[in-house]
Coordinates of C-alpha atoms in Angstrom, one line a residue:
M13 CA 149.3 72.3 110.4
M14 CA 149.2 71.3 106.8
A15 CA 151.5 68.4 105.6
Y16 CA 154.4 69.1 103.2
H17 CA 154.5 66.9 100.1
V18 CA 158.0 65.6 99.5
S19 CA 158.8 63.3 96.6
L20 CA 161.5 60.8 95.8
V21 CA 162.1 61.3 92.0
N22 CA 164.5 60.5 89.3
T23 CA 164.3 62.7 86.2
D24 CA 167.6 61.5 84.7
K25 CA 166.7 59.9 81.4
K26 CA 170.0 58.1 80.9
D27 CA 169.7 54.4 81.3
I28 CA 166.3 54.7 82.9
S29 CA 165.8 50.9 83.1
S30 CA 168.7 50.6 85.6
K31 CA 167.1 53.0 88.1
L32 CA 165.6 51.1 91.1
I33 CA 162.9 53.6 91.6
M34 CA 161.6 52.9 88.1
N35 CA 161.1 49.2 88.9
K36 CA 158.5 48.7 91.6
E37 CA 159.6 45.2 92.6
K38 CA 163.3 46.0 92.8
F39 CA 162.6 49.2 94.7
R40 CA 160.4 47.3 97.1
E41 CA 163.1 44.8 97.8
F42 CA 165.6 47.6 98.3
L43 CA 163.4 49.3 100.9
F44 CA 162.8 46.0 102.7
R45 CA 166.5 45.1 102.7
E46 CA 168.2 48.5 103.4
F47 CA 165.6 50.5 105.5
N48 CA 163.5 48.0 107.5
I49 CA 160.4 49.0 105.6
K50 CA 157.1 47.1 105.4
E51 CA 154.3 47.5 102.9
E52 CA 150.5 47.8 103.3
L53 CA 148.4 46.3 100.6
N54 CA 144.7 46.9 99.9
E55 CA 142.1 44.1 99.8
N56 CA 143.0 43.5 96.1
G57 CA 146.7 43.0 96.9
V58 CA 147.7 46.4 95.4
L59 CA 150.3 48.6 97.2
E60 CA 148.7 51.2 99.4
F61 CA 151.9 52.5 101.0
Y62 CA 155.3 51.6 102.6
Y63 CA 156.0 52.3 106.3
D64 CA 158.9 52.0 108.7
K65 CA 158.5 49.1 111.1
N66 CA 160.1 51.1 113.9
D67 CA 158.4 54.4 113.1
P68 CA 155.0 54.0 111.4
S69 CA 154.8 57.8 111.0
F70 CA 157.3 57.4 108.2
T71 CA 155.0 56.4 105.3
I72 CA 155.9 56.4 101.7
F73 CA 153.0 56.6 99.2
Y74 CA 153.0 55.5 95.6
T75 CA 150.5 56.6 93.0
E76 CA 149.7 53.9 90.5
G77 CA 150.4 55.1 86.9
I78 CA 153.1 57.6 87.9
E79 CA 156.2 55.5 87.5
G80 CA 159.2 56.3 89.6
E81 CA 157.7 58.9 91.9
Y82 CA 157.1 58.1 95.5
Y83 CA 156.2 60.7 98.2
I84 CA 155.6 61.4 101.8
N85 CA 153.2 63.9 103.4
T86 CA 154.8 65.2 106.5
T87 CA 156.0 68.2 108.6
D88 CA 158.5 66.0 110.4
D89 CA 162.1 66.8 109.5
N90 CA 163.2 63.3 110.5
C91 CA 160.9 61.8 107.9
I92 CA 162.4 64.1 105.2
K93 CA 165.9 63.2 106.4
K94 CA 165.0 59.5 106.0
L95 CA 163.8 60.1 102.5
I96 CA 167.1 62.0 101.7
S97 CA 169.0 59.0 103.0
I98 CA 167.0 56.6 100.7
A99 CA 167.9 58.8 97.7
E100 CA 171.6 58.9 98.8
K101 CA 171.7 55.1 99.2
L102 CA 170.2 54.6 95.7
N103 CA 173.1 56.7 94.4
D104 CA 171.6 56.8 90.8
G105 CA 170.4 60.3 90.4
T106 CA 167.3 59.8 92.5
R107 CA 166.7 62.9 94.6
V108 CA 164.2 64.4 97.1
R109 CA 162.0 67.2 95.8
G110 CA 159.8 69.4 98.0
D111 CA 156.4 70.7 97.0
E112 CA 157.8 74.1 96.0
G113 CA 160.2 72.4 93.5
E114 CA 163.3 72.6 95.6
T115 CA 165.7 69.6 95.7
Y116 CA 167.2 68.6 99.0
N117 CA 170.8 67.8 99.6
S118 CA 170.0 68.0 103.3
L119 CA 167.4 69.9 105.4
E120 CA 169.6 72.9 105.3
D121 CA 170.9 72.7 101.7
T122 CA 168.3 72.9 98.9
Y123 CA 168.6 74.0 95.3
I124 CA 166.6 74.1 92.1
H125 CA 167.5 71.1 89.9
S126 CA 168.0 71.9 86.2
D127 CA 165.2 69.4 85.3
D128 CA 162.8 71.4 87.5
E129 CA 163.6 74.9 86.3
Y130 CA 160.5 74.9 84.1
L131 CA 158.4 75.1 87.3
F132 CA 159.7 78.6 87.9
K133 CA 159.7 80.0 84.4
N134 CA 156.0 80.8 84.1
T135 CA 155.4 84.3 85.3
T136 CA 152.0 85.9 85.5
K137 CA 152.6 87.7 82.2
E138 CA 153.6 84.4 80.5
K139 CA 150.5 82.6 81.9
W140 CA 148.3 85.4 80.5
F141 CA 149.9 84.9 77.1
Y142 CA 149.4 81.1 77.2
F143 CA 145.8 81.7 78.1
F144 CA 145.2 83.3 74.7
R145 CA 147.2 80.7 72.9
N146 CA 144.5 78.2 73.6
P147 CA 142.3 77.9 70.4
S148 CA 139.2 77.2 72.4
I149 CA 139.6 80.5 74.3
K150 CA 140.1 82.4 71.0
I151 CA 137.0 80.9 69.5
G152 CA 135.0 81.6 72.6
I153 CA 136.0 85.3 72.7
F154 CA 135.3 85.6 68.9
I155 CA 131.8 84.1 69.2
G156 CA 131.1 86.3 72.3
I157 CA 132.1 89.5 70.3
I158 CA 129.9 88.4 67.4
V159 CA 126.9 87.8 69.7
C160 CA 127.4 91.2 71.3
L161 CA 127.5 92.9 68.0
I162 CA 124.4 91.2 66.8
Q163 CA 122.5 92.2 69.9
I164 CA 123.7 95.8 69.6
L165 CA 122.9 96.1 65.9
F166 CA 119.6 94.2 65.8
F167 CA 118.0 94.1 69.3
K168 CA 118.3 97.6 70.6

């Protein structure tokens, strides 16, 4: 069975500096204090992941360079519930988003957050249109047509 990618995100741009999830050190302290979480560091002392001391299957990953987005890869509903409880405890606009763009209020209650609506606006027709908006594609097609015409006209 393939794992489900579930993220802890905060897309609220108001007073971003006050969001715990945006400050790695404060978020780390919060997880240790409120959720009995430990961390695993690599040989260079860089964060690899967080895990629950009582349930090592609950593992939160962080990708360096993507500030304020932590994620789990799981099919376990209890792990998703735990991530939801972390977001609720933060109580600052942080939410849980599934890999299909849905935001979780609970396992049974999901919705599309207004900040994520862009994920659902691209239809096949729009994607085709954006394909031709790329200048490199236009130039490539133009050069291809010219080459074909030269071959037809001069190299029969």
